[in-house]
Short mmCIF file of N, CA, C and O in Angstrom, two decimals:
data_model
loop_
_atom_site.label_atom_id
_atom_site.label_comp_id
_atom_site.label_asym_id
_atom_site.label_seq_id
_atom_site.Cartn_x
_atom_site.Cartn_y
_atom_site.Cartn_z
N MET A 1 0.41 -1.35 0.40
CA MET A 1 0.01 -0.10 -0.04
C MET A 1 0.90 1.43 0.05
O MET A 1 1.69 1.43 1.11
N THR A 2 0.33 2.42 -0.99
CA THR A 2 1.24 3.10 -0.87
C THR A 2 1.37 4.29 0.43
O THR A 2 0.52 4.93 1.18
N THR A 3 2.21 4.77 1.38
CA THR A 3 2.09 5.52 2.19
C THR A 3 1.07 6.91 1.78
O THR A 3 1.64 7.78 1.22
N LEU A 4 -0.38 7.83 2.88
CA LEU A 4 -0.13 8.75 2.38
C LEU A 4 0.41 9.71 2.71
O LEU A 4 0.94 9.13 4.27
N THR A 5 0.68 10.88 2.59
CA THR A 5 0.73 12.47 3.13
C THR A 5 -0.14 13.49 3.41
O THR A 5 -1.04 13.88 2.03
N TYR A 6 -0.13 14.23 4.07
CA TYR A 6 -1.35 15.19 4.14
C TYR A 6 0.38 16.57 4.27
O TYR A 6 0.72 16.24 5.65
N ALA A 7 -0.18 17.63 3.41
CA ALA A 7 0.42 18.29 3.67
C ALA A 7 -0.42 19.99 3.66
O ALA A 7 -1.15 20.18 2.73
N ASP A 8 0.35 20.88 4.22
CA ASP A 8 -0.50 22.41 3.63
C ASP A 8 0.77 23.17 2.79
O ASP A 8 1.88 23.04 3.31
N VAL A 9 -0.32 23.37 2.12
CA VAL A 9 1.06 24.19 0.85
C VAL A 9 0.43 24.99 0.31
O VAL A 9 -0.25 25.74 0.43
N ASN A 10 1.56 25.67 -0.47
CA ASN A 10 1.41 27.24 -1.14
C ASN A 10 0.38 27.14 -1.94
O ASN A 10 -0.12 26.14 -3.25
N GLY A 11 -0.75 27.92 -1.98
CA GLY A 11 -2.39 27.78 -2.94
C GLY A 11 -1.61 28.00 -4.53
O GLY A 11 -2.58 27.06 -5.44
N LEU A 12 -0.32 28.76 -5.16
CA LEU A 12 0.06 29.49 -5.92
C LEU A 12 0.60 27.92 -6.40
O LEU A 12 -0.08 27.67 -7.66
N ASP A 13 1.24 27.01 -5.61
CA ASP A 13 2.23 25.54 -5.60
C ASP A 13 0.62 24.74 -6.86
O ASP A 13 0.41 24.14 -7.62
N PHE A 14 -0.64 24.63 -5.62
CA PHE A 14 -1.79 23.21 -6.24
C PHE A 14 -2.56 23.77 -7.44
O PHE A 14 -3.38 23.10 -7.34
N LEU A 15 -2.83 25.09 -7.64
CA LEU A 15 -3.59 25.43 -8.09
C LEU A 15 -3.49 25.01 -9.69
O LEU A 15 -4.69 24.28 -10.35
N ASP A 16 -2.83 25.06 -10.21
CA ASP A 16 -2.07 24.14 -11.69
C ASP A 16 -2.84 22.56 -11.32
O ASP A 16 -3.84 21.42 -12.31
N GLU A 17 -2.52 21.98 -10.09
CA GLU A 17 -3.53 20.78 -10.18
C GLU A 17 -4.64 20.54 -9.64
O GLU A 17 -5.38 19.70 -10.21
N PHE A 18 -5.00 21.71 -8.99
CA PHE A 18 -6.74 21.72 -8.30
C PHE A 18 -7.34 21.79 -9.86
O PHE A 18 -8.46 20.94 -9.85
N GLU A 19 -7.03 22.35 -11.15
CA GLU A 19 -7.48 22.94 -12.34
C GLU A 19 -7.79 21.54 -13.02
O GLU A 19 -8.95 21.30 -13.40
N GLN A 20 -6.63 20.53 -12.62
CA GLN A 20 -6.94 19.26 -13.53
C GLN A 20 -8.22 18.29 -13.06
O GLN A 20 -8.37 17.86 -13.65
N LEU A 21 -8.05 18.02 -11.05
CA LEU A 21 -8.56 17.32 -11.08
C LEU A 21 -9.95 17.66 -10.64
O LEU A 21 -11.09 17.01 -10.09
N PHE A 22 -10.08 18.94 -10.81
CA PHE A 22 -11.32 19.57 -10.47
C PHE A 22 -12.65 19.01 -10.64
O PHE A 22 -14.47 19.31 -10.98
N PRO A 23 -12.89 18.90 -12.68
CA PRO A 23 -13.38 18.20 -13.53
C PRO A 23 -14.36 17.31 -12.89
O PRO A 23 -15.22 16.93 -13.13
N ALA A 24 -13.13 16.29 -12.26
CA ALA A 24 -13.65 14.69 -11.93
C ALA A 24 -14.67 15.02 -10.63
O ALA A 24 -16.29 14.39 -10.88
N HIS A 25 -14.19 16.15 -9.70
CA HIS A 25 -14.36 15.92 -8.84
C HIS A 25 -16.71 16.64 -8.63
O HIS A 25 -17.66 16.00 -8.12
N TYR A 26 -15.91 17.68 -9.56
CA TYR A 26 -17.96 18.13 -9.94
C TYR A 26 -18.46 17.49 -11.00
O TYR A 26 -19.99 17.06 -10.42
N GLU A 27 -18.31 16.81 -11.62
CA GLU A 27 -18.52 14.98 -11.98
C GLU A 27 -19.64 14.71 -11.70
O GLU A 27 -20.14 13.55 -11.59
N GLU A 28 -18.45 13.64 -10.64
CA GLU A 28 -19.05 13.47 -9.59
C GLU A 28 -19.86 13.76 -8.06
O GLU A 28 -20.72 12.53 -7.68
N LEU A 29 -19.60 14.41 -7.91
CA LEU A 29 -20.29 15.13 -6.24
C LEU A 29 -21.66 16.31 -6.69
O LEU A 29 -21.80 16.17 -5.77
N CYS A 30 -21.33 16.83 -7.84
CA CYS A 30 -22.20 18.14 -7.84
C CYS A 30 -24.05 17.85 -8.15
O CYS A 30 -23.98 16.99 -9.20
N VAL A 31 -24.22 18.10 -7.56
CA VAL A 31 -25.87 17.19 -7.43
C VAL A 31 -26.73 18.28 -8.43
O VAL A 31 -27.76 17.58 -8.59
N THR A 32 -26.47 19.79 -8.65
CA THR A 32 -26.43 19.61 -9.78
C THR A 32 -26.02 20.51 -10.76
O THR A 32 -25.49 21.08 -10.25
N LYS A 33 -26.70 19.93 -12.23
CA LYS A 33 -25.68 20.30 -13.22
C LYS A 33 -26.54 21.93 -13.57
O LYS A 33 -26.07 21.94 -14.69
N ASP A 34 -27.06 22.81 -12.76
CA ASP A 34 -27.42 24.41 -14.00
C ASP A 34 -26.99 24.70 -14.24
O ASP A 34 -27.10 25.86 -14.62
N PHE A 35 -25.51 25.21 -13.24
CA PHE A 35 -24.76 26.08 -13.99
C PHE A 35 -23.51 25.70 -14.29
O PHE A 35 -23.26 23.72 -13.55
N PRO A 36 -22.75 25.34 -15.55
CA PRO A 36 -21.37 24.29 -15.81
C PRO A 36 -20.68 25.28 -14.80
O PRO A 36 -21.17 25.99 -13.92
N LEU A 37 -20.09 24.34 -14.85
CA LEU A 37 -18.60 24.68 -13.40
C LEU A 37 -17.25 25.31 -14.81
O LEU A 37 -16.81 25.53 -15.30
N ALA A 38 -17.25 26.72 -14.02
CA ALA A 38 -16.43 27.70 -14.15
C ALA A 38 -15.94 28.65 -13.53
O ALA A 38 -16.13 29.02 -13.10
N PRO A 39 -14.81 27.81 -12.44
CA PRO A 39 -14.38 28.06 -11.66
C PRO A 39 -13.45 28.89 -11.91
O PRO A 39 -13.20 29.79 -12.97
N ASP A 40 -14.08 30.51 -10.96
CA ASP A 40 -12.38 31.62 -10.99
C ASP A 40 -11.38 31.15 -10.80
O ASP A 40 -10.76 31.95 -9.27
N TYR A 41 -10.80 31.05 -11.74
CA TYR A 41 -8.79 30.21 -11.23
C TYR A 41 -7.80 31.68 -10.58
O TYR A 41 -7.39 31.15 -9.93
N ALA A 42 -8.16 32.91 -11.30
CA ALA A 42 -7.68 34.20 -11.23
C ALA A 42 -8.04 34.66 -10.33
O ALA A 42 -7.13 35.12 -9.66
N ALA A 43 -9.84 34.10 -9.43
CA ALA A 43 -9.62 34.46 -8.25
C ALA A 43 -8.64 34.10 -7.21
O ALA A 43 -8.68 34.62 -6.07
N TYR A 44 -8.70 32.66 -7.02
CA TYR A 44 -7.78 31.68 -6.13
C TYR A 44 -6.84 32.52 -6.10
O TYR A 44 -6.16 32.52 -5.03
N ARG A 45 -6.46 32.75 -7.61
CA ARG A 45 -4.70 32.85 -7.88
C ARG A 45 -4.31 34.56 -6.53
O ARG A 45 -3.17 34.35 -6.25
N ARG A 46 -6.05 35.29 -7.34
CA ARG A 46 -5.04 36.54 -6.12
C ARG A 46 -5.73 36.37 -4.72
O ARG A 46 -4.59 36.87 -4.17
N MET A 47 -6.22 35.58 -4.88
CA MET A 47 -6.50 35.06 -2.67
C MET A 47 -5.11 34.48 -2.34
O MET A 47 -4.05 34.58 -1.31
N ALA A 48 -4.53 33.28 -2.90
CA ALA A 48 -3.28 32.80 -2.75
C ALA A 48 -2.40 33.56 -2.71
O ALA A 48 -1.42 33.91 -2.12
N GLU A 49 -2.28 34.71 -3.75
CA GLU A 49 -0.88 36.27 -3.45
C GLU A 49 -1.06 37.01 -2.44
O GLU A 49 0.13 36.93 -1.73
N ALA A 50 -2.04 37.54 -1.41
CA ALA A 50 -2.40 37.56 -1.68
C ALA A 50 -2.35 36.95 0.32
O ALA A 50 -2.25 37.77 1.39
N GLY A 51 -2.00 36.05 0.67
CA GLY A 51 -2.04 35.17 1.41
C GLY A 51 -3.01 35.02 2.40
O GLY A 51 -3.43 34.79 3.57
N LEU A 52 -4.29 35.13 1.42
CA LEU A 52 -5.97 34.39 2.13
C LEU A 52 -6.49 33.23 1.46
O LEU A 52 -8.24 32.82 1.79
N LEU A 53 -5.41 32.67 1.24
CA LEU A 53 -5.96 30.85 0.80
C LEU A 53 -5.13 30.32 1.06
O LEU A 53 -3.52 30.03 1.18
N ARG A 54 -5.46 28.73 2.17
CA ARG A 54 -4.74 27.62 2.62
C ARG A 54 -5.79 26.87 1.71
O ARG A 54 -6.06 26.01 2.00
N THR A 55 -4.09 25.64 1.68
CA THR A 55 -4.61 25.11 1.01
C THR A 55 -3.71 23.19 1.93
O THR A 55 -2.57 23.37 1.61
N ILE A 56 -4.93 22.75 2.18
CA ILE A 56 -4.33 21.45 2.13
C ILE A 56 -4.73 19.59 1.68
O ILE A 56 -5.24 19.73 1.27
N THR A 57 -3.94 19.23 1.43
CA THR A 57 -3.20 18.22 0.04
C THR A 57 -3.35 17.08 0.98
O THR A 57 -2.96 16.35 1.86
N CYS A 58 -3.90 15.97 0.11
CA CYS A 58 -2.89 13.91 0.59
C CYS A 58 -3.18 13.69 -0.33
O CYS A 58 -3.26 13.30 -1.65
N ARG A 59 -1.26 12.75 -0.65
CA ARG A 59 -1.26 12.36 -1.62
C ARG A 59 -0.89 11.11 -1.42
O ARG A 59 -0.75 10.44 0.20
N ALA A 60 -1.24 10.02 -2.41
CA ALA A 60 -0.79 8.59 -1.93
C ALA A 60 0.69 8.44 -3.51
O ALA A 60 0.62 9.02 -4.06
N GLY A 61 1.81 8.63 -2.39
CA GLY A 61 2.85 8.85 -3.36
C GLY A 61 3.33 10.24 -3.61
O GLY A 61 2.77 11.36 -3.22
N GLU A 62 2.99 10.50 -4.85
CA GLU A 62 2.92 11.99 -6.27
C GLU A 62 2.09 12.31 -6.42
O GLU A 62 1.43 13.49 -6.14
N GLU A 63 1.39 11.03 -6.42
CA GLU A 63 -0.37 11.70 -6.63
C GLU A 63 -0.78 11.83 -5.77
O GLU A 63 -1.58 11.80 -4.42
N LEU A 64 -2.30 12.70 -6.52
CA LEU A 64 -2.85 14.43 -5.78
C LEU A 64 -3.95 13.14 -5.68
O LEU A 64 -4.21 13.07 -6.21
N ILE A 65 -4.63 13.05 -4.50
CA ILE A 65 -5.80 12.33 -4.26
C ILE A 65 -6.86 13.21 -3.09
O ILE A 65 -8.32 12.76 -3.46
N GLY A 66 -6.52 13.88 -2.70
CA GLY A 66 -7.57 14.83 -2.08
C GLY A 66 -7.25 16.28 -1.55
O GLY A 66 -5.97 16.27 -1.39
N TYR A 67 -8.21 17.12 -0.83
CA TYR A 67 -7.63 18.48 -0.87
C TYR A 67 -8.69 19.30 -0.14
O TYR A 67 -9.67 18.86 -0.07
N ILE A 68 -8.65 20.35 0.50
CA ILE A 68 -9.54 21.01 1.01
C ILE A 68 -8.89 22.24 1.13
O ILE A 68 -8.01 22.51 1.75
N VAL A 69 -10.19 23.19 0.63
CA VAL A 69 -8.96 24.83 0.32
C VAL A 69 -9.86 25.98 1.29
O VAL A 69 -11.51 25.23 1.41
N PHE A 70 -9.53 25.98 1.62
CA PHE A 70 -9.77 27.56 3.62
C PHE A 70 -9.31 29.04 2.33
O PHE A 70 -8.94 29.51 1.65
N TYR A 71 -10.66 29.72 2.37
CA TYR A 71 -10.07 31.32 2.32
C TYR A 71 -10.28 31.87 3.85
O TYR A 71 -10.70 31.30 4.88
N ILE A 72 -9.42 32.09 4.36
CA ILE A 72 -9.00 32.68 5.20
C ILE A 72 -8.89 34.22 5.06
O ILE A 72 -8.44 35.39 4.15
N GLN A 73 -9.94 34.88 6.31
CA GLN A 73 -10.20 36.57 6.57
C GLN A 73 -10.92 36.90 7.64
O GLN A 73 -11.08 35.40 8.60
N PRO A 74 -11.01 37.99 8.21
CA PRO A 74 -11.89 38.44 9.46
C PRO A 74 -12.67 38.18 9.37
O PRO A 74 -13.52 38.21 8.37
N HIS A 75 -13.47 37.77 10.55
CA HIS A 75 -14.85 37.07 10.46
C HIS A 75 -15.52 39.03 9.93
O HIS A 75 -15.75 39.29 11.09
N LEU A 76 -17.03 38.30 9.46
CA LEU A 76 -17.79 39.57 9.32
C LEU A 76 -18.32 39.87 10.92
O LEU A 76 -18.38 40.77 11.22
N HIS A 77 -18.34 38.91 11.58
CA HIS A 77 -19.18 38.86 13.22
C HIS A 77 -18.57 39.58 14.08
O HIS A 77 -18.40 40.48 15.52
N TYR A 78 -16.57 38.94 13.55
CA TYR A 78 -15.98 39.04 14.71
C TYR A 78 -14.59 39.86 14.03
O TYR A 78 -13.47 38.81 13.57
N SER A 79 -14.16 41.00 13.93
CA SER A 79 -13.66 41.79 13.17
C SER A 79 -11.96 41.44 13.55
O SER A 79 -11.17 41.04 12.17
N THR A 80 -11.91 40.81 14.66
CA THR A 80 -10.57 40.41 14.67
C THR A 80 -10.48 39.33 14.71
O THR A 80 -9.49 39.25 15.59
N CYS A 81 -10.25 38.88 14.07
CA CYS A 81 -10.95 37.31 14.92
C CYS A 81 -10.42 36.74 13.76
O CYS A 81 -11.30 36.83 11.92
N MET A 82 -9.01 36.16 12.64
CA MET A 82 -8.66 35.63 11.91
C MET A 82 -9.86 33.88 11.62
O MET A 82 -9.17 33.34 11.92
N THR A 83 -9.93 33.85 10.20
CA THR A 83 -11.15 32.95 10.33
C THR A 83 -10.65 31.69 9.04
O THR A 83 -11.05 32.57 7.87
N ALA A 84 -10.63 30.63 9.37
CA ALA A 84 -11.23 29.60 7.64
C ALA A 84 -11.75 29.54 7.38
O ALA A 84 -12.72 28.77 8.44
N PHE A 85 -12.05 29.87 6.87
CA PHE A 85 -14.17 29.04 5.87
C PHE A 85 -13.48 27.97 4.68
O PHE A 85 -12.77 28.99 3.49
N GLU A 86 -14.45 26.72 5.25
CA GLU A 86 -14.02 25.96 3.92
C GLU A 86 -14.49 25.93 3.00
O GLU A 86 -16.06 26.62 2.92
N ASP A 87 -14.13 26.32 2.06
CA ASP A 87 -14.48 26.88 0.07
C ASP A 87 -15.18 25.12 -0.30
O ASP A 87 -15.98 25.20 -0.60
N ILE A 88 -13.80 24.10 -0.37
CA ILE A 88 -14.34 23.25 -1.35
C ILE A 88 -13.25 21.67 -0.29
O ILE A 88 -11.47 21.91 0.12
N TYR A 89 -13.75 20.50 -0.61
CA TYR A 89 -12.60 19.18 -0.49
C TYR A 89 -13.22 18.72 -0.85
O TYR A 89 -14.62 18.59 -2.19
N TYR A 90 -12.34 17.16 -1.07
CA TYR A 90 -12.54 15.77 -2.40
C TYR A 90 -12.13 15.28 -2.00
O TYR A 90 -10.28 15.13 -1.87
N VAL A 91 -11.91 13.96 -2.05
CA VAL A 91 -10.96 12.43 -1.61
C VAL A 91 -11.83 11.79 -3.01
O VAL A 91 -12.33 11.65 -3.24
N LYS A 92 -10.22 11.32 -3.56
CA LYS A 92 -10.80 10.51 -5.32
C LYS A 92 -12.09 9.23 -4.45
O LYS A 92 -11.13 9.21 -3.24
N LYS A 93 -12.66 8.72 -5.09
CA LYS A 93 -13.23 8.06 -4.10
C LYS A 93 -12.62 6.25 -4.37
O LYS A 93 -13.72 6.08 -3.06
N GLU A 94 -12.07 5.72 -4.65
CA GLU A 94 -11.61 4.68 -4.41
C GLU A 94 -10.32 4.87 -3.18
O GLU A 94 -9.97 3.94 -2.54
N TYR A 95 -10.56 5.81 -2.29
CA TYR A 95 -9.27 6.26 -1.38
C TYR A 95 -10.29 6.88 -0.16
O TYR A 95 -10.34 6.71 0.75
N ARG A 96 -11.37 6.92 -0.37
CA ARG A 96 -12.57 6.97 0.46
C ARG A 96 -13.06 5.33 1.13
O ARG A 96 -14.78 5.06 1.22
N LYS A 97 -12.12 5.25 2.27
CA LYS A 97 -12.71 4.38 2.50
C LYS A 97 -11.38 4.14 4.18
O LYS A 97 -10.72 6.04 3.87
N GLY A 98 -11.13 4.32 5.41
CA GLY A 98 -10.32 4.34 6.33
C GLY A 98 -10.83 4.91 7.07
O GLY A 98 -12.03 5.25 7.10
N ARG A 99 -9.69 6.01 7.23
CA ARG A 99 -10.20 6.89 8.18
C ARG A 99 -8.79 8.39 7.01
O ARG A 99 -8.56 9.36 7.32
N VAL A 100 -9.30 8.16 5.39
CA VAL A 100 -8.05 8.89 4.92
C VAL A 100 -8.94 10.22 5.15
O VAL A 100 -8.25 11.20 5.56
N GLY A 101 -10.08 10.71 4.73
CA GLY A 101 -10.81 11.69 4.91
C GLY A 101 -10.94 12.58 6.50
O GLY A 101 -10.43 13.08 6.15
N ILE A 102 -10.76 11.90 6.73
CA ILE A 102 -11.21 12.04 8.60
C ILE A 102 -10.16 12.95 8.86
O ILE A 102 -9.49 13.64 9.32
N LYS A 103 -9.00 11.92 8.65
CA LYS A 103 -7.23 12.28 8.84
C LYS A 103 -6.66 13.52 7.95
O LYS A 103 -5.63 14.32 9.13
N LEU A 104 -7.61 13.98 6.83
CA LEU A 104 -7.15 15.25 6.42
C LEU A 104 -7.84 16.22 7.32
O LEU A 104 -7.07 17.51 7.30
N PHE A 105 -9.61 16.27 7.53
CA PHE A 105 -9.77 17.28 8.24
C PHE A 105 -9.02 17.40 9.22
O PHE A 105 -8.81 18.61 10.37
N GLN A 106 -8.31 16.67 10.57
CA GLN A 106 -7.52 16.82 11.06
C GLN A 106 -6.17 17.74 11.03
O GLN A 106 -5.83 17.74 11.78
N TYR A 107 -5.77 16.73 10.42
CA TYR A 107 -4.50 17.14 9.80
C TYR A 107 -5.00 19.06 9.46
O TYR A 107 -4.25 19.76 9.88
N ALA A 108 -5.74 19.30 8.80
CA ALA A 108 -6.15 20.84 8.21
C ALA A 108 -6.73 21.93 9.42
O ALA A 108 -6.24 22.69 9.44
N GLU A 109 -7.02 20.90 10.67
CA GLU A 109 -7.66 20.92 11.81
C GLU A 109 -6.15 22.00 12.40
O GLU A 109 -6.00 23.02 13.59
N GLN A 110 -5.45 20.97 12.49
CA GLN A 110 -4.22 20.95 13.60
C GLN A 110 -3.85 22.39 12.47
O GLN A 110 -2.93 23.43 13.58
N VAL A 111 -3.53 22.16 11.65
CA VAL A 111 -3.14 23.26 10.79
C VAL A 111 -3.01 24.65 10.60
O VAL A 111 -1.80 25.89 11.24
N LEU A 112 -4.65 25.01 10.44
CA LEU A 112 -5.15 25.83 11.24
C LEU A 112 -5.23 26.44 11.97
O LEU A 112 -4.86 28.16 12.37
N LYS A 113 -5.14 25.80 13.18
CA LYS A 113 -4.50 26.41 14.46
C LYS A 113 -3.43 26.72 14.84
O LYS A 113 -3.20 28.17 16.12
N GLU A 114 -2.44 26.10 14.24
CA GLU A 114 -0.74 27.28 14.79
C GLU A 114 -1.05 28.26 14.22
O GLU A 114 -0.78 29.42 14.89
#
């Protein structure tokens, strides 16, 4: 079995892989296709450049198999509190067993608390 690794990665480094995997994510899990998939990747890049995007990944060897993307900003109700808001998360179907997804979220929680 391939070792799984979890990492806090630079959002700009992740976006190219995200663009490749996101269509499969959309096809499998989008419950309504009323709107076509059309992410604003330029906005993701701007947020990453501004330090407002936090990305946690899971890999099996070199293969990206899961991710969680957060945007970070002051909370609208508590302006002095920087808060992580989950944007999107995904684990490839063949890896949705055991504790892969749970560990991904636990790692993210640990990273975000720091």
